[in-house]
């Protein structure tokens, strides 16, 4: 079936370095993608989104890249901070309201 | 100022009991959702309501029954609780039930069935 997945379940990064979190999706009909951040004991929090007519979108310290050719999505976090430690989920929806979530990547920031 | 709130935050109960989880959103959104997050952090949609009408009903046991008294509230009632129901349940809401609408999540209800 269609699925959204992340390449790596865990990522350890040095404080101040840039982080890259990857996500592969299989539903070619997907046209809207979202990255969520979930801190321990909290609900997922919206970070940034991108529509299929774009290949890059920037926010504050975060950039999402979309490569529709290989069905790949990535989240880049610049100058990673301790507060960035969390589980990151990519989610996609093929033009409806049912979000499909990937398994999540746990990011740990080393001081 | 809580946008999406859930009660209770923690729920510990015995197998076979019936329990309810409540959700409220003050964002003025039309659509609300229930998700289940398992021990491996995998999030899966269970139900969705748009203006009090059920629009998504995934393959969920019929022991789970959502109820939406108005568009700001979506409650989840679970009958005959089983060990496998132990998980974190998240409520979410979005402006509309259409592709591309950001969903905002509540803090979660941690359910433990003993």
PDB file of C-alpha atoms in Angstrom:
ATOM      1  CA  UNK A   1       0.000   0.000   0.000  1.00  0.00           C
ATOM      2  CA  UNK A   2       0.965   3.647  -0.077  1.00  0.00           C
ATOM      3  CA  UNK A   3       3.230   4.727   2.705  1.00  0.00           C
ATOM      4  CA  UNK A   4       5.431   7.472   3.937  1.00  0.00           C
ATOM      5  CA  UNK A   5       8.700   6.576   5.507  1.00  0.00           C
ATOM      6  CA  UNK A   6      11.832   8.084   6.895  1.00  0.00           C
ATOM      7  CA  UNK A   7      15.278   6.891   6.015  1.00  0.00           C
ATOM      8  CA  UNK A   8      16.750   6.862   9.507  1.00  0.00           C
ATOM      9  CA  UNK A   9      15.021   6.386  12.839  1.00  0.00           C
ATOM     10  CA  UNK A  10      17.617   8.391  14.786  1.00  0.00           C
ATOM     11  CA  UNK A  11      19.915  11.312  14.130  1.00  0.00           C
ATOM     12  CA  UNK A  12      22.546  12.669  16.496  1.00  0.00           C
ATOM     13  CA  UNK A  13      23.858  16.124  15.688  1.00  0.00           C
ATOM     14  CA  UNK A  14      26.308  18.508  17.317  1.00  0.00           C
ATOM     15  CA  UNK A  15      24.837  21.764  18.575  1.00  0.00           C
ATOM     16  CA  UNK A  16      25.412  24.449  15.986  1.00  0.00           C
ATOM     17  CA  UNK A  17      25.662  22.047  13.062  1.00  0.00           C
ATOM     18  CA  UNK A  18      23.018  21.731  10.375  1.00  0.00           C
ATOM     19  CA  UNK A  19      20.621  18.781  10.471  1.00  0.00           C
ATOM     20  CA  UNK A  20      19.081  17.005   7.527  1.00  0.00           C
ATOM     21  CA  UNK A  21      16.129  14.674   8.024  1.00  0.00           C
ATOM     22  CA  UNK A  22      14.979  12.628   5.077  1.00  0.00           C
ATOM     23  CA  UNK A  23      11.645  11.155   4.108  1.00  0.00           C
ATOM     24  CA  UNK A  24      10.596   8.954   1.197  1.00  0.00           C
ATOM     25  CA  UNK A  25       7.011   8.666   0.077  1.00  0.00           C
ATOM     26  CA  UNK A  26       5.438   6.266  -2.371  1.00  0.00           C
ATOM     27  CA  UNK A  27       2.133   7.885  -3.326  1.00  0.00           C
ATOM     28  CA  UNK A  28       2.795   9.801  -6.524  1.00  0.00           C
ATOM     29  CA  UNK A  29      -0.630  11.434  -6.177  1.00  0.00           C
ATOM     30  CA  UNK A  30       0.414  13.254  -3.006  1.00  0.00           C
ATOM     31  CA  UNK A  31       0.349  16.987  -3.460  1.00  0.00           C
ATOM     32  CA  UNK A  32       0.790  18.397   0.017  1.00  0.00           C
ATOM     33  CA  UNK A  33       3.543  17.594   2.485  1.00  0.00           C
ATOM     34  CA  UNK A  34       4.078  18.661   6.064  1.00  0.00           C
ATOM     35  CA  UNK A  35       6.819  18.345   8.634  1.00  0.00           C
ATOM     36  CA  UNK A  36       5.819  18.037  12.271  1.00  0.00           C
ATOM     37  CA  UNK A  37       7.961  18.177  15.396  1.00  0.00           C
ATOM     38  CA  UNK A  38       6.958  16.230  18.487  1.00  0.00           C
ATOM     39  CA  UNK A  39       8.700  16.976  21.753  1.00  0.00           C
ATOM     40  CA  UNK A  40       8.592  14.499  24.591  1.00  0.00           C
ATOM     41  CA  UNK A  41       5.168  14.372  26.219  1.00  0.00           C
ATOM     42  CA  UNK A  42       3.565  16.746  23.715  1.00  0.00           C
ATOM     43  CA  UNK A  43       1.505  16.590  20.569  1.00  0.00           C
ATOM     44  CA  UNK A  44       2.948  17.036  17.065  1.00  0.00           C
ATOM     45  CA  UNK A  45       3.590  20.660  16.203  1.00  0.00           C
ATOM     46  CA  UNK A  46       3.487  22.044  12.670  1.00  0.00           C
ATOM     47  CA  UNK A  47       6.900  23.179  11.388  1.00  0.00           C
ATOM     48  CA  UNK A  48       6.621  23.794   7.666  1.00  0.00           C
ATOM     49  CA  UNK A  49       4.696  22.593   4.656  1.00  0.00           C
ATOM     50  CA  UNK A  50       5.180  22.452   0.912  1.00  0.00           C
ATOM     51  CA  UNK A  51       2.889  21.859  -2.029  1.00  0.00           C
ATOM     52  CA  UNK A  52       3.765  19.709  -5.000  1.00  0.00           C
ATOM     53  CA  UNK A  53       4.120  22.709  -7.321  1.00  0.00           C
ATOM     54  CA  UNK A  54       7.183  23.820  -5.349  1.00  0.00           C
ATOM     55  CA  UNK A  55      10.557  22.196  -4.767  1.00  0.00           C
ATOM     56  CA  UNK A  56      11.830  24.333  -1.922  1.00  0.00           C
ATOM     57  CA  UNK A  57      10.363  26.374   0.874  1.00  0.00           C
ATOM     58  CA  UNK A  58      12.135  28.212   3.663  1.00  0.00           C
ATOM     59  CA  UNK A  59      11.036  29.130   7.137  1.00  0.00           C
ATOM     60  CA  UNK A  60      12.857  30.363  10.175  1.00  0.00           C
ATOM     61  CA  UNK A  61      15.995  28.163  10.378  1.00  0.00           C
ATOM     62  CA  UNK A  62      14.181  25.391   8.481  1.00  0.00           C
ATOM     63  CA  UNK A  63      14.056  24.505   4.812  1.00  0.00           C
ATOM     64  CA  UNK A  64      11.961  21.815   3.185  1.00  0.00           C
ATOM     65  CA  UNK A  65      13.036  20.329  -0.125  1.00  0.00           C
ATOM     66  CA  UNK A  66      10.766  18.257  -2.337  1.00  0.00           C
ATOM     67  CA  UNK A  67      11.998  16.053  -5.152  1.00  0.00           C
ATOM     68  CA  UNK A  68       8.961  14.651  -6.884  1.00  0.00           C
ATOM     69  CA  UNK A  69      11.016  12.695  -9.380  1.00  0.00           C
ATOM     70  CA  UNK A  70      12.350  10.372  -6.696  1.00  0.00           C
ATOM     71  CA  UNK A  71       9.508  11.008  -4.233  1.00  0.00           C
ATOM     72  CA  UNK A  72      11.810  12.392  -1.582  1.00  0.00           C
ATOM     73  CA  UNK A  73      11.266  15.060   1.033  1.00  0.00           C
ATOM     74  CA  UNK A  74      13.835  16.517   3.388  1.00  0.00           C
ATOM     75  CA  UNK A  75      13.890  18.919   6.290  1.00  0.00           C
ATOM     76  CA  UNK A  76      17.001  20.962   6.917  1.00  0.00           C
ATOM     77  CA  UNK A  77      17.508  22.668  10.259  1.00  0.00           C
ATOM     78  CA  UNK A  78      20.193  25.327  10.358  1.00  0.00           C
ATOM     79  CA  UNK A  79      22.387  25.828  13.424  1.00  0.00           C
ATOM     80  CA  UNK A  80      20.701  23.069  15.410  1.00  0.00           C
ATOM     81  CA  UNK A  81      19.899  23.986  19.000  1.00  0.00           C
ATOM     82  CA  UNK A  82      19.152  21.835  22.081  1.00  0.00           C
ATOM     83  CA  UNK A  83      15.498  22.795  21.745  1.00  0.00           C
ATOM     84  CA  UNK A  84      15.431  21.061  18.369  1.00  0.00           C
ATOM     85  CA  UNK A  85      15.730  17.669  20.075  1.00  0.00           C
ATOM     86  CA  UNK A  86      12.477  15.902  19.242  1.00  0.00           C
ATOM     87  CA  UNK A  87      10.865  13.344  16.962  1.00  0.00           C
ATOM     88  CA  UNK A  88      10.280  14.685  13.455  1.00  0.00           C
ATOM     89  CA  UNK A  89       7.516  13.342  11.230  1.00  0.00           C
ATOM     90  CA  UNK A  90       6.844  13.892   7.597  1.00  0.00           C
ATOM     91  CA  UNK A  91       3.240  13.605   6.481  1.00  0.00           C
ATOM     92  CA  UNK A  92       1.587  13.640   3.098  1.00  0.00           C
ATOM     93  CA  UNK A  93      -1.876  13.813   1.675  1.00  0.00           C
ATOM     94  CA  UNK A  94      -2.934  12.972  -1.880  1.00  0.00           C
ATOM     95  CA  UNK A  95      -5.361  15.845  -2.323  1.00  0.00           C
ATOM     96  CA  UNK A  96      -7.636  14.883   0.550  1.00  0.00           C
ATOM     97  CA  UNK A  97      -7.641  15.469   4.265  1.00  0.00           C
ATOM     98  CA  UNK A  98      -6.242  12.113   5.364  1.00  0.00           C
ATOM     99  CA  UNK A  99      -2.697  12.710   6.471  1.00  0.00           C
ATOM    100  CA  UNK A 100      -0.377   9.719   6.278  1.00  0.00           C
ATOM    101  CA  UNK A 101       2.515   9.966   8.679  1.00  0.00           C
ATOM    102  CA  UNK A 102       5.962   8.448   8.443  1.00  0.00           C
ATOM    103  CA  UNK A 103       7.527   6.560  11.323  1.00  0.00           C
ATOM    104  CA  UNK A 104       9.480   9.501  12.677  1.00  0.00           C
ATOM    105  CA  UNK A 105      13.141  10.398  13.148  1.00  0.00           C
ATOM    106  CA  UNK A 106      14.393  11.051  16.671  1.00  0.00           C
ATOM    107  CA  UNK A 107      16.860  13.944  16.644  1.00  0.00           C
ATOM    108  CA  UNK A 108      19.247  14.292  19.573  1.00  0.00           C
ATOM    109  CA  UNK A 109      21.353  17.428  19.838  1.00  0.00           C
ATOM    110  CA  UNK A 110      24.735  16.995  21.527  1.00  0.00           C
ATOM    111  CA  UNK A 111      26.086  19.925  23.536  1.00  0.00           C
TER     112      UNK A 111
ATOM    113  CA  UNK B   1      -5.286  30.216  25.167  1.00  0.00           C
ATOM    114  CA  UNK B   2      -5.038  26.482  24.508  1.00  0.00           C
ATOM    115  CA  UNK B   3      -5.978  25.833  20.891  1.00  0.00           C
ATOM    116  CA  UNK B   4      -6.732  22.102  21.075  1.00  0.00           C
ATOM    117  CA  UNK B   5      -7.230  20.625  24.523  1.00  0.00           C
ATOM    118  CA  UNK B   6      -7.831  17.070  25.667  1.00  0.00           C
ATOM    119  CA  UNK B   7      -8.938  15.526  28.934  1.00  0.00           C
ATOM    120  CA  UNK B   8      -7.739  13.571  30.709  1.00  0.00           C
ATOM    121  CA  UNK B   9      -4.009  13.760  30.064  1.00  0.00           C
ATOM    122  CA  UNK B  10      -3.437  10.372  31.664  1.00  0.00           C
ATOM    123  CA  UNK B  11      -5.869   7.478  31.944  1.00  0.00           C
ATOM    124  CA  UNK B  12      -5.061   4.200  33.677  1.00  0.00           C
ATOM    125  CA  UNK B  13      -7.813   1.614  33.728  1.00  0.00           C
ATOM    126  CA  UNK B  14      -8.558  -2.091  33.852  1.00  0.00           C
ATOM    127  CA  UNK B  15      -9.318  -4.333  30.910  1.00  0.00           C
ATOM    128  CA  UNK B  16     -13.012  -4.510  30.137  1.00  0.00           C
ATOM    129  CA  UNK B  17     -13.815  -1.027  31.399  1.00  0.00           C
ATOM    130  CA  UNK B  18     -15.466   1.711  29.332  1.00  0.00           C
ATOM    131  CA  UNK B  19     -13.804   5.122  29.159  1.00  0.00           C
ATOM    132  CA  UNK B  20     -14.150   8.430  27.344  1.00  0.00           C
ATOM    133  CA  UNK B  21     -11.640  11.017  26.182  1.00  0.00           C
ATOM    134  CA  UNK B  22     -12.753  14.557  25.457  1.00  0.00           C
ATOM    135  CA  UNK B  23     -11.401  17.080  22.987  1.00  0.00           C
ATOM    136  CA  UNK B  24     -12.174  20.726  22.440  1.00  0.00           C
ATOM    137  CA  UNK B  25     -10.777  23.267  19.987  1.00  0.00           C
ATOM    138  CA  UNK B  26     -11.187  27.037  20.206  1.00  0.00           C
ATOM    139  CA  UNK B  27      -9.757  27.758  16.769  1.00  0.00           C
ATOM    140  CA  UNK B  28     -13.102  27.936  15.019  1.00  0.00           C
ATOM    141  CA  UNK B  29     -12.125  25.009  12.816  1.00  0.00           C
ATOM    142  CA  UNK B  30     -14.681  22.891  11.006  1.00  0.00           C
ATOM    143  CA  UNK B  31     -12.842  19.577  11.054  1.00  0.00           C
ATOM    144  CA  UNK B  32     -11.582  17.457  13.934  1.00  0.00           C
ATOM    145  CA  UNK B  33      -9.648  14.209  14.076  1.00  0.00           C
ATOM    146  CA  UNK B  34      -8.610  11.387  16.384  1.00  0.00           C
ATOM    147  CA  UNK B  35      -5.225   9.742  15.957  1.00  0.00           C
ATOM    148  CA  UNK B  36      -3.630   6.823  17.770  1.00  0.00           C
ATOM    149  CA  UNK B  37       0.120   6.802  18.418  1.00  0.00           C
ATOM    150  CA  UNK B  38       1.602   3.449  19.337  1.00  0.00           C
ATOM    151  CA  UNK B  39       4.692   2.671  21.389  1.00  0.00           C
ATOM    152  CA  UNK B  40       6.877   3.050  18.285  1.00  0.00           C
ATOM    153  CA  UNK B  41       5.569   6.583  17.762  1.00  0.00           C
ATOM    154  CA  UNK B  42       3.630   5.636  14.656  1.00  0.00           C
ATOM    155  CA  UNK B  43       0.657   7.972  14.173  1.00  0.00           C
ATOM    156  CA  UNK B  44      -2.456   6.674  12.494  1.00  0.00           C
ATOM    157  CA  UNK B  45      -5.758   8.405  11.777  1.00  0.00           C
ATOM    158  CA  UNK B  46      -8.815   6.855  13.367  1.00  0.00           C
ATOM    159  CA  UNK B  47     -11.712   9.218  12.736  1.00  0.00           C
ATOM    160  CA  UNK B  48     -12.514  12.620  11.359  1.00  0.00           C
ATOM    161  CA  UNK B  49     -15.590  14.809  11.677  1.00  0.00           C
ATOM    162  CA  UNK B  50     -16.476  17.828   9.575  1.00  0.00           C
ATOM    163  CA  UNK B  51     -19.178  20.076  11.011  1.00  0.00           C
ATOM    164  CA  UNK B  52     -20.342  17.259  13.281  1.00  0.00           C
ATOM    165  CA  UNK B  53     -20.497  14.716  10.477  1.00  0.00           C
ATOM    166  CA  UNK B  54     -18.281  11.649  10.251  1.00  0.00           C
ATOM    167  CA  UNK B  55     -16.069  11.802   7.159  1.00  0.00           C
ATOM    168  CA  UNK B  56     -13.230   9.416   7.965  1.00  0.00           C
ATOM    169  CA  UNK B  57     -13.670   6.088   9.681  1.00  0.00           C
ATOM    170  CA  UNK B  58     -10.574   3.979   9.347  1.00  0.00           C
ATOM    171  CA  UNK B  59     -10.419   0.311  10.202  1.00  0.00           C
ATOM    172  CA  UNK B  60     -11.042   0.760  13.889  1.00  0.00           C
ATOM    173  CA  UNK B  61     -12.846  -1.752  16.138  1.00  0.00           C
ATOM    174  CA  UNK B  62     -16.440  -0.757  16.729  1.00  0.00           C
ATOM    175  CA  UNK B  63     -15.640  -0.602  20.448  1.00  0.00           C
ATOM    176  CA  UNK B  64     -14.407   2.891  19.546  1.00  0.00           C
ATOM    177  CA  UNK B  65     -17.206   5.380  19.014  1.00  0.00           C
ATOM    178  CA  UNK B  66     -16.578   9.065  18.319  1.00  0.00           C
ATOM    179  CA  UNK B  67     -19.189  11.676  19.081  1.00  0.00           C
ATOM    180  CA  UNK B  68     -19.283  15.305  18.040  1.00  0.00           C
ATOM    181  CA  UNK B  69     -21.905  17.332  19.915  1.00  0.00           C
ATOM    182  CA  UNK B  70     -20.812  20.469  18.040  1.00  0.00           C
ATOM    183  CA  UNK B  71     -17.995  21.370  15.713  1.00  0.00           C
ATOM    184  CA  UNK B  72     -15.764  22.517  18.573  1.00  0.00           C
ATOM    185  CA  UNK B  73     -15.899  19.173  20.366  1.00  0.00           C
ATOM    186  CA  UNK B  74     -15.024  15.625  19.408  1.00  0.00           C
ATOM    187  CA  UNK B  75     -15.130  12.953  22.072  1.00  0.00           C
ATOM    188  CA  UNK B  76     -13.962   9.357  21.877  1.00  0.00           C
ATOM    189  CA  UNK B  77     -15.678   6.606  23.812  1.00  0.00           C
ATOM    190  CA  UNK B  78     -14.051   3.221  24.128  1.00  0.00           C
ATOM    191  CA  UNK B  79     -15.986   0.161  25.278  1.00  0.00           C
ATOM    192  CA  UNK B  80     -14.547  -3.035  26.719  1.00  0.00           C
ATOM    193  CA  UNK B  81     -10.975  -1.779  26.826  1.00  0.00           C
ATOM    194  CA  UNK B  82      -8.244  -4.215  25.791  1.00  0.00           C
ATOM    195  CA  UNK B  83      -4.517  -4.295  26.512  1.00  0.00           C
ATOM    196  CA  UNK B  84      -3.799  -3.379  22.885  1.00  0.00           C
ATOM    197  CA  UNK B  85      -5.700  -0.128  23.283  1.00  0.00           C
ATOM    198  CA  UNK B  86      -2.832   1.219  25.374  1.00  0.00           C
ATOM    199  CA  UNK B  87      -1.411   4.118  23.386  1.00  0.00           C
ATOM    200  CA  UNK B  88      -1.390   7.886  23.189  1.00  0.00           C
ATOM    201  CA  UNK B  89      -4.512   9.324  21.587  1.00  0.00           C
ATOM    202  CA  UNK B  90      -4.262  12.696  19.891  1.00  0.00           C
ATOM    203  CA  UNK B  91      -7.045  14.985  18.872  1.00  0.00           C
ATOM    204  CA  UNK B  92      -6.418  17.447  16.034  1.00  0.00           C
ATOM    205  CA  UNK B  93      -8.352  20.074  14.121  1.00  0.00           C
ATOM    206  CA  UNK B  94      -8.086  21.867  10.804  1.00  0.00           C
ATOM    207  CA  UNK B  95      -9.905  24.772   9.198  1.00  0.00           C
ATOM    208  CA  UNK B  96     -11.568  22.585   6.605  1.00  0.00           C
ATOM    209  CA  UNK B  97     -11.679  19.011   5.377  1.00  0.00           C
ATOM    210  CA  UNK B  98      -9.673  19.531   2.238  1.00  0.00           C
ATOM    211  CA  UNK B  99      -6.210  18.732   1.049  1.00  0.00           C
ATOM    212  CA  UNK B 100      -3.609  21.149   2.183  1.00  0.00           C
ATOM    213  CA  UNK B 101      -5.155  22.190   5.474  1.00  0.00           C
ATOM    214  CA  UNK B 102      -2.737  22.214   8.381  1.00  0.00           C
ATOM    215  CA  UNK B 103      -3.826  20.072  11.290  1.00  0.00           C
ATOM    216  CA  UNK B 104      -3.212  21.311  14.818  1.00  0.00           C
ATOM    217  CA  UNK B 105      -2.749  18.695  17.509  1.00  0.00           C
ATOM    218  CA  UNK B 106      -3.731  18.533  21.146  1.00  0.00           C
ATOM    219  CA  UNK B 107      -1.331  17.436  23.906  1.00  0.00           C
ATOM    220  CA  UNK B 108      -2.471  13.811  23.856  1.00  0.00           C
ATOM    221  CA  UNK B 109      -4.152  11.399  26.263  1.00  0.00           C
ATOM    222  CA  UNK B 110      -1.927   8.612  27.522  1.00  0.00           C
ATOM    223  CA  UNK B 111      -4.082   5.536  27.982  1.00  0.00           C
ATOM    224  CA  UNK B 112      -2.761   2.520  29.847  1.00  0.00           C
ATOM    225  CA  UNK B 113      -4.923  -0.571  30.063  1.00  0.00           C
ATOM    226  CA  UNK B 114      -3.923  -3.042  32.769  1.00  0.00           C
TER     227      UNK B 114
END
